[in-house]
Amino acid sequence: MPKLILSMDGLVLKEIALDKERLTIGRKPHNDIQIDNLAISGEHAVITTLLNDAFLEDRNSTNGTYVNGQPVKKHVLQPNDVIELGKYRLRFIPEEVQSSGLAPSEMIDTQALKPLVTPAEVDMGAAMSRSVGSNTQILSPDMKASVVSLTGQGVSSQLGVVQILSGTNAGRELELSKSLTTLGKPGKQVAVITRRPHGYYITHVEGATFPLLNGKEIDAQAHRLNEHDVIDIAGVKMEFFLR
């Protein structure tokens, strides 16, 4: 499982396994990771972990949360990212992927995208790998495009789907059957679509500009997706619908 290496001034203090879906960091004793230092807010940050993916969120802390020297509010953790809280450092170490030989940030679910037309038109195993690999806009190897297993219960029986409207993968569909789907291009724009008991929500994670929803820029809050909403992430348009 993924873990964090806590250190201060270069001295390793402890290893922390990310064995809970939600792990809180702060000065108060009730936090999962308590750091008793005045530079740390009572409830400073939270890390949500689903399988080998981890999502960091600052909890409106006084002194802020930094990753690799940059202030963040929400951030999808990449291998060896360093979370900075005052003088303390938390290095994110993902679980090694034994079967593929690829780093987690290179993993891509090429089978998730489905053709709008009949499957007989293409060899999904080979053709999708070539198509996705050559696409510089969405789901390319330099992007974070990870879909993890559903852990929640009581989720609506209607399955969310996004159909790609532009780019190399135009016409293909991505089923949102998992708890968390991360789409975008690190350094440019990243967003997550989460599946909750009462529907699907899109949240901005990274980038100076926010995704567009029906032509309007969303804010930092989670926005519920409605039937036939049009999303624009990193310049790629897609339509959301329920099946």
XYZ file of C-alpha atoms in Angstrom:
243
model
C 0.000 0.000 0.000
C 1.115 3.635 -0.422
C 2.942 5.281 2.468
C 4.304 8.584 3.710
C 7.816 9.167 5.087
C 7.697 11.862 7.773
C 10.912 13.811 8.318
C 12.211 17.075 9.748
C 15.519 18.738 8.883
C 16.520 15.634 6.929
C 15.897 13.271 9.856
C 13.333 10.521 9.199
C 10.842 10.372 12.048
C 8.460 7.614 10.980
C 6.746 5.786 8.130
C 2.968 6.058 7.853
C 0.979 3.532 5.843
C -1.980 4.983 3.951
C -4.230 2.152 5.102
C -7.336 4.313 5.562
C -9.468 5.902 2.869
C -9.343 9.242 4.706
C -6.360 10.321 6.792
C -6.203 13.693 8.561
C -3.107 15.732 9.400
C -2.985 18.431 12.070
C -1.912 19.642 15.496
C -4.937 18.409 17.452
C -4.784 14.926 19.022
C -7.745 13.507 17.074
C -5.845 13.660 13.777
C -4.513 10.451 12.244
C -1.134 12.164 11.860
C -0.638 14.542 14.768
C 2.176 17.068 14.419
C 2.411 19.022 17.661
C 3.847 22.253 16.300
C 2.388 25.755 16.315
C 3.069 26.128 12.586
C 0.560 23.339 11.963
C -3.161 24.117 12.109
C -5.474 22.082 14.301
C -6.873 20.378 11.203
C -4.295 21.196 8.550
C -4.840 18.792 5.637
C -6.470 15.531 4.625
C -5.350 12.734 2.293
C -7.947 10.563 0.585
C -6.531 7.248 -0.633
C -8.206 4.866 -3.060
C -6.049 1.847 -3.931
C -2.741 3.356 -5.090
C -4.029 6.879 -5.734
C -3.840 9.615 -3.104
C -5.579 12.997 -3.168
C -4.290 15.795 -0.899
C -6.490 18.689 0.222
C -5.567 21.667 2.380
C -8.177 22.338 5.083
C -7.887 26.142 4.991
C -4.782 25.983 7.161
C -3.201 29.187 8.465
C 0.258 28.622 6.987
C -0.781 26.629 3.943
C 0.147 23.258 2.467
C 2.969 22.971 -0.048
C 3.933 20.224 -2.484
C 7.431 20.355 -3.962
C 7.701 23.989 -2.931
C 4.404 25.104 -4.485
C 1.294 26.058 -2.468
C -1.669 23.783 -3.143
C -5.304 23.573 -2.153
C -5.992 20.266 -3.880
C -3.430 17.993 -5.458
C -3.238 14.471 -6.869
C -0.066 13.070 -5.330
C 2.590 11.769 -7.712
C 5.425 9.363 -6.802
C 7.993 11.034 -4.518
C 5.995 14.234 -4.104
C 7.065 16.037 -0.943
C 4.298 17.582 1.177
C 5.656 20.495 3.215
C 4.003 21.524 6.486
C 6.168 24.085 8.250
C 9.506 22.361 8.926
C 8.015 18.912 8.433
C 8.158 16.903 5.220
C 5.959 14.012 4.111
C 7.252 12.127 1.079
C 4.613 10.158 -0.832
C 5.756 6.639 -1.777
C 3.203 4.720 -3.871
C 2.942 0.973 -3.851
C 5.145 -0.490 -6.546
C 3.330 -1.953 -9.506
C 4.821 -5.418 -9.854
C 2.996 -6.705 -12.908
C 3.543 -3.973 -15.477
C 6.914 -2.448 -14.670
C 5.398 1.021 -15.058
C 5.399 3.745 -12.452
C 1.873 4.526 -11.177
C 1.879 7.897 -12.959
C 2.393 6.049 -16.247
C -0.462 3.604 -15.703
C -3.369 4.064 -18.090
C -6.657 2.233 -18.399
C -6.855 1.917 -22.174
C -9.834 -0.415 -21.870
C -11.888 2.263 -20.119
C -12.464 4.177 -23.334
C -15.068 2.488 -25.484
C -15.885 3.177 -29.136
C -19.161 4.834 -29.999
C -19.513 2.409 -32.925
C -19.211 -1.371 -33.028
C -16.196 -2.962 -31.306
C -15.399 -4.906 -34.473
C -14.045 -1.769 -36.112
C -10.840 -1.773 -34.099
C -8.638 -4.028 -32.019
C -9.239 -2.324 -28.680
C -6.101 -3.733 -27.101
C -3.611 -2.481 -29.691
C -5.467 0.334 -31.414
C -6.424 2.126 -28.213
C -2.838 1.947 -26.928
C -1.594 3.610 -30.105
C -4.423 6.168 -30.151
C -4.084 7.152 -26.527
C -0.302 7.181 -26.624
C -0.242 9.633 -29.520
C -2.848 11.966 -28.047
C -1.328 15.002 -26.355
C -4.639 16.278 -25.046
C -6.386 13.613 -23.003
C -5.364 10.304 -21.424
C -1.821 10.427 -22.845
C 1.152 8.895 -20.963
C 2.211 12.288 -19.595
C -1.178 12.745 -17.976
C -2.664 11.458 -14.786
C -5.593 9.315 -15.941
C -6.229 6.778 -13.227
C -9.467 5.030 -12.425
C -9.716 3.165 -9.141
C -12.085 0.578 -7.718
C -15.418 1.532 -6.213
C -15.420 1.252 -2.430
C -18.595 3.036 -1.423
C -21.968 1.413 -0.906
C -25.431 2.582 -1.888
C -24.297 4.301 -5.078
C -26.997 5.090 -7.608
C -27.700 2.244 -10.013
C -27.408 4.629 -12.970
C -23.939 4.543 -14.494
C -22.299 7.809 -15.444
C -20.571 8.047 -18.819
C -18.613 10.779 -20.578
C -18.423 10.846 -24.358
C -15.353 12.570 -25.787
C -16.379 15.326 -28.197
C -12.990 16.606 -29.389
C -9.413 15.467 -29.851
C -8.037 12.152 -31.098
C -10.507 10.136 -29.019
C -13.599 12.009 -30.228
C -16.608 9.706 -30.280
C -15.325 7.337 -27.632
C -16.898 6.818 -24.235
C -15.477 6.529 -20.735
C -17.648 4.743 -18.166
C -17.464 6.334 -14.705
C -17.943 3.052 -12.865
C -15.238 3.741 -10.269
C -15.134 5.962 -7.193
C -12.607 8.416 -8.572
C -11.632 9.315 -12.137
C -8.774 11.774 -12.594
C -8.520 13.557 -15.945
C -6.319 16.334 -17.243
C -2.713 17.268 -17.835
C -0.431 17.870 -14.808
C 0.990 21.366 -14.866
C -1.861 22.580 -17.052
C -5.217 21.441 -15.702
C -6.387 18.469 -13.640
C -9.898 17.638 -12.408
C -11.519 14.663 -10.722
C -14.967 13.186 -11.246
C -16.168 11.397 -8.122
C -19.025 8.928 -7.845
C -21.074 9.561 -4.716
C -24.280 7.999 -3.345
C -26.360 10.832 -4.817
C -24.649 11.354 -8.147
C -21.447 12.402 -9.883
C -19.407 15.503 -9.025
C -16.550 17.307 -10.736
C -13.862 19.125 -8.739
C -10.895 21.209 -9.881
C -7.604 19.843 -8.550
C -4.674 21.517 -10.267
C -3.902 24.331 -12.701
C -4.217 28.097 -12.872
C -7.413 27.866 -14.930
C -10.495 25.910 -13.919
C -12.444 23.456 -16.104
C -15.518 24.705 -17.935
C -18.975 23.304 -17.264
C -21.491 24.226 -19.972
C -19.186 27.040 -21.057
C -18.768 28.549 -17.581
C -15.686 28.216 -15.400
C -16.339 26.263 -12.196
C -14.970 27.357 -8.828
C -13.045 25.386 -6.196
C -16.167 23.618 -4.915
C -17.456 20.246 -6.104
C -20.158 20.623 -8.764
C -22.813 18.013 -9.369
C -23.031 16.798 -12.947
C -26.404 16.702 -14.678
C -27.540 14.840 -17.767
C -25.904 16.198 -20.955
C -23.589 18.622 -19.167
C -20.625 19.554 -21.384
C -17.234 19.578 -19.646
C -14.043 21.144 -20.988
C -10.870 19.820 -19.313
C -7.434 20.815 -20.639
C -9.000 21.848 -23.937
C -10.869 18.582 -24.491
C -14.657 18.649 -24.513
C -16.781 15.778 -23.262
C -20.475 15.246 -22.548
C -21.756 13.635 -19.359
C -24.838 11.430 -19.340
C -26.383 8.600 -17.325
C -26.980 5.119 -18.627
